[in-house]
Amino acid sequence: MTRRFDLIVLGAGSAGLTVAQRAARHGARVAVCDPGALGGTCVNRGCVPKKALWFAAQWAQSQALARDYGFALARPAALDWKRFRRQRDDYIAGIRARYDRRLQEAGVALIGEAARFLAPDLLELAGGGRLAAPQVVIATGARPRRLELPGFGLGMVSDDVFALERAPARLAVVGGGYVAMEFACLLHALGCGVDLLVRGELLGNFDAELVQHLAGRMLARGIRIVMQTEVRAAHGSAGAVRLEDQTGAMHGPYDAVLWTVGRVPNSDGLGLDGIGVATDAGGHVQVDRYQATGVPGIAALGDVTGRRALTPVAVAAGYALAERLFGGKPQSRFDYEAIPSVAFTDPPLGGVGLTEAQARGRHGEAVRVYTRSFVPLQLAVAGREERSWTKLVCAGGDERVVGLHALGPGVDELLQGYAVALRQGLRRRDLNAAVAIHPTAAEELLLLH
């Protein structure tokens, strides 16, 4: 027996849930197929548990700052990992329960099985049933990349970090992207000795100048960063691992190793070749600006497409797609320009729009850059000297803001409003004319002259 719907969504992560619920509100009969937990990577193995761990790391460091302010703390208290994990997992379980309730209220059929294409409008479930719909959305996300190198199994990937029962005394993080940088910082703050082994560049999607300031801060706090290092093998046993690089040099021993070497789209096993859906060399589903594949009736969203791997991007693109397919808005699409992003490092680093390098590549000599550094008040009062940085990238005679970047405490919160303004055509003169809220870190972006 074949069950028939108007829309079948493969994947119950941020992208899939958004398009499914929005389509259902427009009256579509919708099914969502996913053998995993509701919420996908973001809720279960990414944004939410990572941010919870980041908060724990912030509290660990806040104790030291409180002592500098005069609070009588003999020494910072250690995190009760067992209690923390229970509270975090309870919170995540609540999110999943709310998702489930919303799907039921919207009339969406949740099918806890994987599915593969038999035809563009026909899918087979892992358990043997069949589903049909004139429109299918692929939103199956991505997973941590695992390398075929000796001893890889001696380490863990990002999914495994959330099962830790204590902070490893000595940790190697292999990689230089945002996952590597975030975990290196937050686990160091929770008591790990951290080596960061980097083959290429650090945080390639962020402004290079501010990335270097962040790297300097990490080094000053005791994180060892080893550049141009390609790990070729891991040796030893769990709890005593050594890493061999391309020169034959050995690093370690380490109590734990965290591999953060990219992510792989979950496009294998879907039967895409059989129906003509194109993927790139890395397996990412290829889509146009309307999220459509080359096969009529099939679209794709989120990390499986290789677009910006950010939850708000997946949500916004899913909303726009549902409006196009079922909301009577045939031109609805998500604009991938000027997307704000934050690396939850220590301190956080964020940006929206073009980096300086990107702006010069696009606008050439018409680019003007303004930077400012300052010691945040909460640190200055404690006698500390760690500086924050703000950077404004402008283009043209009217100095339209094409990029805005910042490094320091509170960056993750202050950038949102500026992201809205940038999309509305913000000029530097608008910032200079605005009245600041004093004393704040946000006002520093109004003072760039």
Tab-separated table of C-alpha atoms in Angstrom:
chain	number	residue	atom	x	y	z
A	1	MET	CA	0.000	0.000	0.000
A	2	THR	CA	1.249	3.471	-0.928
A	3	ARG	CA	0.396	6.423	1.324
A	4	ARG	CA	-0.078	9.669	-0.596
A	5	PHE	CA	0.760	13.211	0.459
A	6	ASP	CA	1.224	16.637	-1.093
A	7	LEU	CA	4.732	16.945	0.361
A	8	ILE	CA	7.262	14.487	1.728
A	9	VAL	CA	10.180	15.874	3.693
A	10	LEU	CA	13.273	13.764	4.252
A	11	GLY	CA	14.856	14.923	7.505
A	12	ALA	CA	13.488	16.300	10.776
A	13	GLY	CA	16.150	18.913	11.437
A	14	SER	CA	15.724	22.679	11.339
A	15	ALA	CA	15.207	22.877	7.570
A	16	GLY	CA	12.859	19.921	7.294
A	17	LEU	CA	10.679	20.837	10.247
A	18	THR	CA	10.293	24.414	9.044
A	19	VAL	CA	9.180	23.582	5.519
A	20	ALA	CA	6.912	20.802	6.778
A	21	GLN	CA	5.089	22.891	9.362
A	22	ARG	CA	4.752	25.920	7.109
A	23	ALA	CA	3.415	23.830	4.227
A	24	ALA	CA	0.917	22.155	6.566
A	25	ARG	CA	-0.356	25.560	7.678
A	26	HIS	CA	-1.114	26.274	4.031
A	27	GLY	CA	-3.258	23.144	3.920
A	28	ALA	CA	-0.781	20.673	2.456
A	29	ARG	CA	-0.817	17.032	3.496
A	30	VAL	CA	2.718	16.511	4.755
A	31	ALA	CA	4.872	13.596	5.892
A	32	VAL	CA	8.299	13.871	7.522
A	33	CYS	CA	10.656	10.871	7.402
A	34	ASP	CA	13.595	10.591	9.775
A	35	PRO	CA	14.876	7.652	11.819
A	36	GLY	CA	16.680	9.974	14.216
A	37	ALA	CA	15.668	12.361	16.974
A	38	LEU	CA	13.513	15.366	16.186
A	39	GLY	CA	15.539	18.547	15.782
A	40	GLY	CA	18.429	17.011	13.895
A	41	THR	CA	22.006	18.099	14.477
A	42	CYS	CA	21.237	21.543	15.914
A	43	VAL	CA	19.088	20.361	18.788
A	44	ASN	CA	20.736	17.037	19.561
A	45	ARG	CA	24.403	17.197	18.544
A	46	GLY	CA	25.143	20.798	17.638
A	47	CYS	CA	23.963	24.306	18.456
A	48	VAL	CA	21.946	23.652	21.603
A	49	PRO	CA	24.210	21.266	23.550
A	50	LYS	CA	27.286	23.164	22.317
A	51	LYS	CA	25.905	26.476	23.555
A	52	ALA	CA	25.013	24.900	26.895
A	53	LEU	CA	28.608	23.723	27.239
A	54	TRP	CA	29.804	27.187	26.201
A	55	PHE	CA	27.709	28.734	28.974
A	56	ALA	CA	29.273	26.322	31.444
A	57	ALA	CA	32.703	27.410	30.216
A	58	GLN	CA	31.713	31.062	30.623
A	59	TRP	CA	30.659	30.441	34.212
A	60	ALA	CA	33.972	28.727	34.890
A	61	GLN	CA	35.826	31.822	33.718
A	62	SER	CA	33.408	34.207	35.415
A	63	GLN	CA	34.498	32.782	38.762
A	64	ALA	CA	38.040	33.963	38.116
A	65	LEU	CA	36.738	37.374	37.050
A	66	ALA	CA	34.607	37.570	40.202
A	67	ARG	CA	37.725	36.940	42.283
A	68	ASP	CA	39.452	39.806	40.477
A	69	TYR	CA	36.497	41.990	41.412
A	70	GLY	CA	36.968	41.191	45.086
A	71	PHE	CA	34.728	38.207	45.737
A	72	ALA	CA	36.295	35.848	48.271
A	73	LEU	CA	36.635	32.735	46.132
A	74	ALA	CA	39.559	30.561	47.168
A	75	ARG	CA	39.565	28.827	43.810
A	76	PRO	CA	37.086	28.283	40.965
A	77	ALA	CA	34.684	25.410	41.563
A	78	ALA	CA	34.748	22.517	39.089
A	79	LEU	CA	31.783	21.660	36.895
A	80	ASP	CA	29.584	18.813	38.098
A	81	TRP	CA	29.465	17.085	34.705
A	82	LYS	CA	26.842	14.531	35.746
A	83	ARG	CA	24.408	17.210	36.879
A	84	PHE	CA	25.165	19.416	33.899
A	85	ARG	CA	24.533	16.591	31.436
A	86	ARG	CA	21.223	15.712	33.126
A	87	GLN	CA	20.003	19.313	32.984
A	88	ARG	CA	21.140	19.735	29.388
A	89	ASP	CA	19.517	16.472	28.275
A	90	ASP	CA	16.266	17.331	30.062
A	91	TYR	CA	16.176	20.656	28.250
A	92	ILE	CA	16.781	19.009	24.879
A	93	ALA	CA	14.106	16.394	25.576
A	94	GLY	CA	11.696	19.267	26.166
A	95	ILE	CA	12.537	20.778	22.775
A	96	ARG	CA	11.883	17.465	21.053
A	97	ALA	CA	8.563	17.105	22.874
A	98	ARG	CA	7.492	20.563	21.706
A	99	TYR	CA	8.427	19.735	18.112
A	100	ASP	CA	6.405	16.538	18.300
A	101	ARG	CA	3.397	18.396	19.672
A	102	ARG	CA	3.579	21.055	16.959
A	103	LEU	CA	3.750	18.444	14.221
A	104	GLN	CA	0.697	16.719	15.627
A	105	GLU	CA	-1.197	19.988	15.899
A	106	ALA	CA	-0.305	20.801	12.278
A	107	GLY	CA	-1.447	17.383	11.105
A	108	VAL	CA	2.004	16.377	9.863
A	109	ALA	CA	2.641	12.624	9.703
A	110	LEU	CA	5.927	11.811	11.442
A	111	ILE	CA	7.470	8.602	10.144
A	112	GLY	CA	10.479	7.381	12.120
A	113	GLU	CA	12.161	5.631	9.226
A	114	ALA	CA	14.661	6.457	6.509
A	115	ALA	CA	13.391	6.584	2.935
A	116	ARG	CA	14.921	6.304	-0.542
A	117	PHE	CA	13.697	7.307	-3.985
A	118	LEU	CA	12.211	4.751	-6.355
A	119	ALA	CA	11.056	7.556	-8.662
A	120	PRO	CA	10.941	11.356	-8.311
A	121	ASP	CA	7.497	11.131	-6.721
A	122	LEU	CA	7.775	7.718	-5.042
A	123	LEU	CA	9.801	6.678	-1.989
A	124	GLU	CA	10.357	3.412	-0.207
A	125	LEU	CA	10.673	3.288	3.571
A	126	ALA	CA	13.364	1.258	5.290
A	127	GLY	CA	10.607	-0.889	6.776
A	128	GLY	CA	9.124	-1.647	3.381
A	129	GLY	CA	6.195	0.758	3.025
A	130	ARG	CA	5.871	3.299	0.238
A	131	LEU	CA	5.069	7.012	0.138
A	132	ALA	CA	4.133	9.168	-2.844
A	133	ALA	CA	3.949	12.936	-3.324
A	134	PRO	CA	4.322	15.380	-6.225
A	135	GLN	CA	6.805	17.377	-4.135
A	136	VAL	CA	9.712	16.010	-2.099
A	137	VAL	CA	12.205	18.058	-0.066
A	138	ILE	CA	15.600	16.595	0.826
A	139	ALA	CA	16.718	17.994	4.192
A	140	THR	CA	18.797	15.139	5.562
A	141	GLY	CA	21.626	17.286	6.941
A	142	ALA	CA	25.242	16.234	7.397
A	143	ARG	CA	27.461	14.268	9.780
A	144	PRO	CA	31.050	14.595	11.022
A	145	ARG	CA	33.652	13.457	8.509
A	146	ARG	CA	35.623	10.358	9.474
A	147	LEU	CA	39.028	9.855	7.899
A	148	GLU	CA	40.503	6.651	6.592
A	149	LEU	CA	43.762	6.974	8.477
A	150	PRO	CA	45.444	4.626	10.958
A	151	GLY	CA	44.141	4.996	14.491
A	152	PHE	CA	41.264	7.344	13.681
A	153	GLY	CA	39.017	5.342	16.012
A	154	LEU	CA	41.211	6.296	18.972
A	155	GLY	CA	39.668	9.767	18.839
A	156	MET	CA	36.158	11.185	18.901
A	157	VAL	CA	34.134	13.439	16.592
A	158	SER	CA	32.016	16.405	17.628
A	159	ASP	CA	28.938	14.240	18.268
A	160	ASP	CA	30.879	12.375	20.962
A	161	VAL	CA	31.869	15.447	22.970
A	162	PHE	CA	28.419	15.620	24.531
A	163	ALA	CA	28.869	12.167	26.065
A	164	LEU	CA	31.967	13.228	28.014
A	165	GLU	CA	31.691	12.552	31.724
A	166	ARG	CA	34.614	14.792	32.642
A	167	ALA	CA	37.079	17.153	31.021
A	168	PRO	CA	40.082	15.298	29.564
A	169	ALA	CA	43.297	16.472	31.203
A	170	ARG	CA	45.090	16.752	27.873
A	171	LEU	CA	43.208	17.113	24.594
A	172	ALA	CA	44.238	17.381	20.949
A	173	VAL	CA	41.785	19.094	18.594
A	174	VAL	CA	42.517	18.381	14.945
A	175	GLY	CA	41.146	21.049	12.597
A	176	GLY	CA	40.856	24.804	12.232
A	177	GLY	CA	37.183	25.489	11.493
A	178	TYR	CA	34.560	26.906	13.801
A	179	VAL	CA	33.847	23.538	15.457
A	180	ALA	CA	37.546	23.079	16.230
A	181	MET	CA	37.987	26.594	17.549
A	182	GLU	CA	34.844	26.529	19.655
A	183	PHE	CA	35.589	23.221	21.348
A	184	ALA	CA	39.245	24.118	21.847
A	185	CYS	CA	38.213	27.277	23.715
A	186	LEU	CA	35.349	25.952	25.785
A	187	LEU	CA	37.044	22.709	26.819
A	188	HIS	CA	40.166	24.667	27.767
A	189	ALA	CA	38.002	26.933	29.926
A	190	LEU	CA	36.616	23.808	31.632
A	191	GLY	CA	40.090	22.614	32.574
A	192	CYS	CA	41.542	20.798	29.549
A	193	GLY	CA	45.074	21.342	28.373
A	194	VAL	CA	44.510	21.830	24.622
A	195	ASP	CA	46.671	21.463	21.530
A	196	LEU	CA	45.040	22.673	18.300
A	197	LEU	CA	46.613	20.989	15.255
A	198	VAL	CA	45.716	22.836	12.052
A	199	ARG	CA	46.431	21.758	8.483
A	200	GLY	CA	45.131	24.857	6.669
A	201	GLU	CA	43.784	28.193	7.875
A	202	LEU	CA	41.865	29.200	10.964
A	203	LEU	CA	38.189	30.124	10.615
A	204	GLY	CA	38.292	30.715	6.872
A	205	ASN	CA	34.800	32.261	6.739
A	206	PHE	CA	35.645	35.042	9.188
A	207	ASP	CA	37.675	38.225	8.815
A	208	ALA	CA	41.361	37.264	8.793
A	209	GLU	CA	42.553	40.194	10.905
A	210	LEU	CA	40.147	39.449	13.735
A	211	VAL	CA	40.870	35.730	13.501
A	212	GLN	CA	44.513	36.511	14.179
A	213	HIS	CA	43.554	38.571	17.224
A	214	LEU	CA	41.477	35.623	18.455
A	215	ALA	CA	44.369	33.216	17.888
A	216	GLY	CA	46.618	35.520	19.897
A	217	ARG	CA	44.112	35.513	22.744
A	218	MET	CA	43.930	31.713	22.681
A	219	LEU	CA	47.709	31.422	22.784
A	220	ALA	CA	47.891	33.864	25.689
A	221	ARG	CA	45.437	31.725	27.643
A	222	GLY	CA	47.512	28.604	27.172
A	223	ILE	CA	46.046	26.886	24.110
A	224	ARG	CA	48.856	25.567	21.930
A	225	ILE	CA	48.195	26.176	18.215
A	226	VAL	CA	50.336	24.224	15.743
A	227	MET	CA	49.840	25.389	12.142
A	228	GLN	CA	50.642	23.586	8.861
A	229	THR	CA	50.226	20.256	10.593
A	230	GLU	CA	48.516	17.387	8.811
A	231	VAL	CA	47.869	14.439	11.083
A	232	ARG	CA	48.592	11.173	9.258
A	233	ALA	CA	48.036	8.615	12.035
A	234	ALA	CA	47.095	8.103	15.665
A	235	HIS	CA	49.003	5.648	17.841
A	236	GLY	CA	48.648	4.191	21.305
A	237	SER	CA	45.469	3.392	23.164
A	238	ALA	CA	42.472	5.223	24.559
A	239	GLY	CA	43.699	7.628	27.209
A	240	ALA	CA	47.259	7.668	25.859
A	241	VAL	CA	47.170	8.711	22.208
A	242	ARG	CA	50.013	10.150	20.149
A	243	LEU	CA	49.467	11.840	16.796
A	244	GLU	CA	51.912	11.552	13.909
A	245	ASP	CA	52.069	14.420	11.425
A	246	GLN	CA	53.262	14.630	7.814
A	247	THR	CA	56.888	15.096	8.871
A	248	GLY	CA	56.881	12.031	11.100
A	249	ALA	CA	56.902	14.186	14.242
A	250	MET	CA	54.843	12.950	17.161
A	251	HIS	CA	52.463	15.039	19.270
A	252	GLY	CA	51.137	14.032	22.657
A	253	PRO	CA	50.427	11.901	24.541
A	254	TYR	CA	46.796	12.948	24.894
A	255	ASP	CA	43.992	11.698	27.080
A	256	ALA	CA	41.586	12.375	24.217
A	257	VAL	CA	41.605	13.440	20.568
A	258	LEU	CA	38.814	15.387	18.867
A	259	TRP	CA	38.673	15.171	15.078
A	260	THR	CA	36.987	18.235	13.537
A	261	VAL	CA	37.850	17.684	9.887
A	262	GLY	CA	34.670	18.753	8.151
A	263	ARG	CA	31.216	17.320	7.592
A	264	VAL	CA	29.740	14.936	5.042
A	265	PRO	CA	26.254	15.463	3.561
A	266	ASN	CA	23.724	12.728	4.264
A	267	SER	CA	22.913	12.209	0.602
A	268	ASP	CA	24.185	8.641	0.260
A	269	GLY	CA	21.558	5.922	0.425
A	270	LEU	CA	18.773	8.151	-0.908
A	271	GLY	CA	18.829	6.730	-4.440
A	272	LEU	CA	19.581	10.117	-6.003
A	273	ASP	CA	21.589	8.715	-8.914
A	274	GLY	CA	18.635	6.629	-10.033
A	275	ILE	CA	16.356	9.650	-10.455
A	276	GLY	CA	18.913	12.121	-11.825
A	277	VAL	CA	19.406	14.439	-8.841
A	278	ALA	CA	22.876	15.957	-9.220
A	279	THR	CA	25.416	16.081	-6.392
A	280	ASP	CA	28.887	17.600	-6.339
A	281	ALA	CA	32.124	15.723	-5.717
A	282	GLY	CA	31.528	15.931	-1.966
A	283	GLY	CA	27.987	14.575	-2.172
A	284	HIS	CA	26.154	17.878	-1.679
A	285	VAL	CA	22.824	18.091	-3.490
A	286	GLN	CA	22.981	20.791	-6.141
A	287	VAL	CA	20.203	23.385	-6.085
A	288	ASP	CA	19.393	26.701	-7.742
A	289	ARG	CA	18.498	29.941	-5.980
A	290	TYR	CA	14.977	28.614	-5.368
A	291	GLN	CA	16.344	25.449	-3.657
A	292	ALA	CA	15.199	23.380	-6.637
A	293	THR	CA	17.252	20.475	-7.951
A	294	GLY	CA	17.368	19.686	-11.661
A	295	VAL	CA	14.525	17.195	-11.213
A	296	PRO	CA	11.012	18.707	-11.206
A	297	GLY	CA	9.250	18.223	-7.889
A	298	ILE	CA	12.418	17.725	-5.846
A	299	ALA	CA	14.038	20.469	-3.741
A	300	ALA	CA	16.778	20.400	-1.127
A	301	LEU	CA	17.563	22.478	1.948
A	302	GLY	CA	20.118	22.886	4.690
A	303	ASP	CA	23.475	21.225	5.236
A	304	VAL	CA	22.887	18.540	2.607
A	305	THR	CA	23.176	21.271	-0.057
A	306	GLY	CA	26.539	22.658	1.039
A	307	ARG	CA	25.138	26.162	1.504
A	308	ARG	CA	25.900	28.086	4.715
A	309	ALA	CA	25.612	25.441	7.435
A	310	LEU	CA	23.733	27.573	9.952
A	311	THR	CA	20.413	26.797	11.619
A	312	PRO	CA	18.813	30.218	10.952
A	313	VAL	CA	19.749	29.863	7.280
A	314	ALA	CA	18.082	26.452	7.111
A	315	VAL	CA	14.971	27.821	8.833
A	316	ALA	CA	14.716	30.889	6.598
A	317	ALA	CA	15.285	28.889	3.426
A	318	GLY	CA	12.682	26.338	4.531
A	319	TYR	CA	10.122	29.046	5.204
A	320	ALA	CA	10.731	30.633	1.793
A	321	LEU	CA	10.451	27.283	0.034
A	322	ALA	CA	7.138	26.463	1.710
A	323	GLU	CA	5.801	29.863	0.652
A	324	ARG	CA	6.855	29.214	-2.936
A	325	LEU	CA	5.426	25.702	-3.115
A	326	PHE	CA	2.227	26.094	-1.107
A	327	GLY	CA	1.786	29.744	-0.155
A	328	GLY	CA	1.050	31.214	-3.557
A	329	LYS	CA	4.370	33.078	-3.778
A	330	PRO	CA	6.178	31.638	-6.828
A	331	GLN	CA	9.127	34.039	-6.489
A	332	SER	CA	9.752	33.366	-2.804
A	333	ARG	CA	13.370	32.481	-2.102
A	334	PHE	CA	16.003	33.031	0.560
A	335	ASP	CA	18.714	35.621	-0.072
A	336	TYR	CA	22.069	34.181	0.974
A	337	GLU	CA	23.738	37.602	1.143
A	338	ALA	CA	24.659	39.308	4.446
A	339	ILE	CA	24.206	36.325	6.761
A	340	PRO	CA	25.366	36.994	10.348
A	341	SER	CA	27.499	34.314	11.951
A	342	VAL	CA	29.230	33.869	15.303
A	343	ALA	CA	31.940	31.467	16.413
A	344	PHE	CA	31.337	30.770	20.108
A	345	THR	CA	35.000	30.918	20.954
A	346	ASP	CA	36.529	32.658	23.937
A	347	PRO	CA	35.915	35.486	23.362
A	348	PRO	CA	33.257	35.088	20.646
A	349	LEU	CA	33.997	36.244	17.113
A	350	GLY	CA	31.239	37.384	14.806
A	351	GLY	CA	30.573	39.041	11.520
A	352	VAL	CA	27.944	39.896	8.954
A	353	GLY	CA	28.482	40.684	5.310
A	354	LEU	CA	31.816	40.695	3.498
A	355	THR	CA	35.200	40.262	5.123
A	356	GLU	CA	37.829	42.816	4.205
A	357	ALA	CA	39.402	40.406	1.719
A	358	GLN	CA	36.041	39.602	0.121
A	359	ALA	CA	35.155	43.281	-0.120
A	360	ARG	CA	38.426	44.188	-1.801
A	361	GLY	CA	37.945	41.320	-4.230
A	362	ARG	CA	34.486	42.605	-5.130
A	363	HIS	CA	34.870	46.401	-4.858
A	364	GLY	CA	38.613	46.961	-5.255
A	365	GLU	CA	39.901	50.432	-4.429
A	366	ALA	CA	36.414	51.611	-3.427
A	367	VAL	CA	36.783	49.868	-0.066
A	368	ARG	CA	37.509	51.733	3.148
A	369	VAL	CA	38.081	49.937	6.446
A	370	TYR	CA	37.689	51.300	9.959
A	371	THR	CA	38.873	49.415	13.047
A	372	ARG	CA	38.815	50.127	16.736
A	373	SER	CA	40.073	48.236	19.777
A	374	PHE	CA	39.160	48.778	23.408
A	375	VAL	CA	39.206	47.035	26.763
A	376	PRO	CA	35.610	46.184	27.775
A	377	LEU	CA	34.513	47.909	30.955
A	378	GLN	CA	33.856	44.692	32.867
A	379	LEU	CA	37.460	43.634	32.249
A	380	ALA	CA	39.029	47.049	32.716
A	381	VAL	CA	37.496	47.415	36.192
A	382	ALA	CA	39.129	44.113	37.146
A	383	GLY	CA	42.497	45.372	35.939
A	384	ARG	CA	42.606	43.158	32.886
A	385	GLU	CA	43.906	44.236	29.513
A	386	GLU	CA	42.271	41.827	27.031
A	387	ARG	CA	41.108	43.963	24.133
A	388	SER	CA	37.986	43.704	22.002
A	389	TRP	CA	37.978	44.651	18.339
A	390	THR	CA	35.393	46.113	15.983
A	391	LYS	CA	35.786	46.469	12.243
A	392	LEU	CA	33.678	48.235	9.655
A	393	VAL	CA	34.108	47.485	5.937
A	394	CYS	CA	32.599	50.118	3.632
A	395	ALA	CA	32.399	50.484	-0.142
A	396	GLY	CA	31.663	53.333	-2.539
A	397	GLY	CA	31.527	57.083	-2.213
A	398	ASP	CA	28.612	56.911	0.170
A	399	GLU	CA	30.465	54.356	2.319
A	400	ARG	CA	27.762	51.750	2.364
A	401	VAL	CA	28.535	49.165	5.043
A	402	VAL	CA	29.217	45.848	3.308
A	403	GLY	CA	30.791	44.087	6.276
A	404	LEU	CA	30.766	44.420	10.029
A	405	HIS	CA	32.942	42.293	12.315
A	406	ALA	CA	33.674	42.140	16.029
A	407	LEU	CA	35.645	40.133	18.562
A	408	GLY	CA	35.005	40.269	22.283
A	409	PRO	CA	32.552	39.572	25.110
A	410	GLY	CA	28.924	40.054	24.078
A	411	VAL	CA	29.575	39.994	20.328
A	412	ASP	CA	27.113	37.131	19.929
A	413	GLU	CA	24.301	39.381	21.178
A	414	LEU	CA	25.222	42.800	19.826
A	415	LEU	CA	25.556	41.869	16.138
A	416	GLN	CA	21.917	40.965	15.496
A	417	GLY	CA	20.595	44.506	15.260
A	418	TYR	CA	23.448	45.604	13.052
A	419	ALA	CA	22.737	42.672	10.728
A	420	VAL	CA	19.228	44.022	10.171
A	421	ALA	CA	20.560	47.502	9.456
A	422	LEU	CA	23.195	46.221	7.033
A	423	ARG	CA	20.554	44.439	4.948
A	424	GLN	CA	18.582	47.698	4.797
A	425	GLY	CA	21.457	49.636	3.222
A	426	LEU	CA	23.324	50.947	6.276
A	427	ARG	CA	25.892	53.712	5.643
A	428	ARG	CA	28.733	54.709	7.927
A	429	ARG	CA	27.148	58.128	8.364
A	430	ASP	CA	24.073	56.398	9.814
A	431	LEU	CA	26.223	54.816	12.504
A	432	ASN	CA	27.963	58.082	13.276
A	433	ALA	CA	24.618	59.893	13.571
A	434	ALA	CA	23.065	57.346	15.926
A	435	VAL	CA	22.937	57.971	19.671
A	436	ALA	CA	24.966	55.425	21.623
A	437	ILE	CA	23.942	53.468	24.686
A	438	HIS	CA	26.723	54.125	27.158
A	439	PRO	CA	28.657	52.368	28.505
A	440	THR	CA	28.331	49.311	26.256
A	441	ALA	CA	30.427	47.368	23.802
A	442	ALA	CA	27.790	47.963	21.115
A	443	GLU	CA	28.469	51.712	21.108
A	444	GLU	CA	31.986	51.084	19.834
A	445	LEU	CA	30.550	50.360	16.405
A	446	LEU	CA	29.144	53.906	16.334
A	447	LEU	CA	32.523	55.453	17.071
A	448	LEU	CA	34.539	54.193	14.107
A	449	HIS	CA	36.011	57.294	12.467
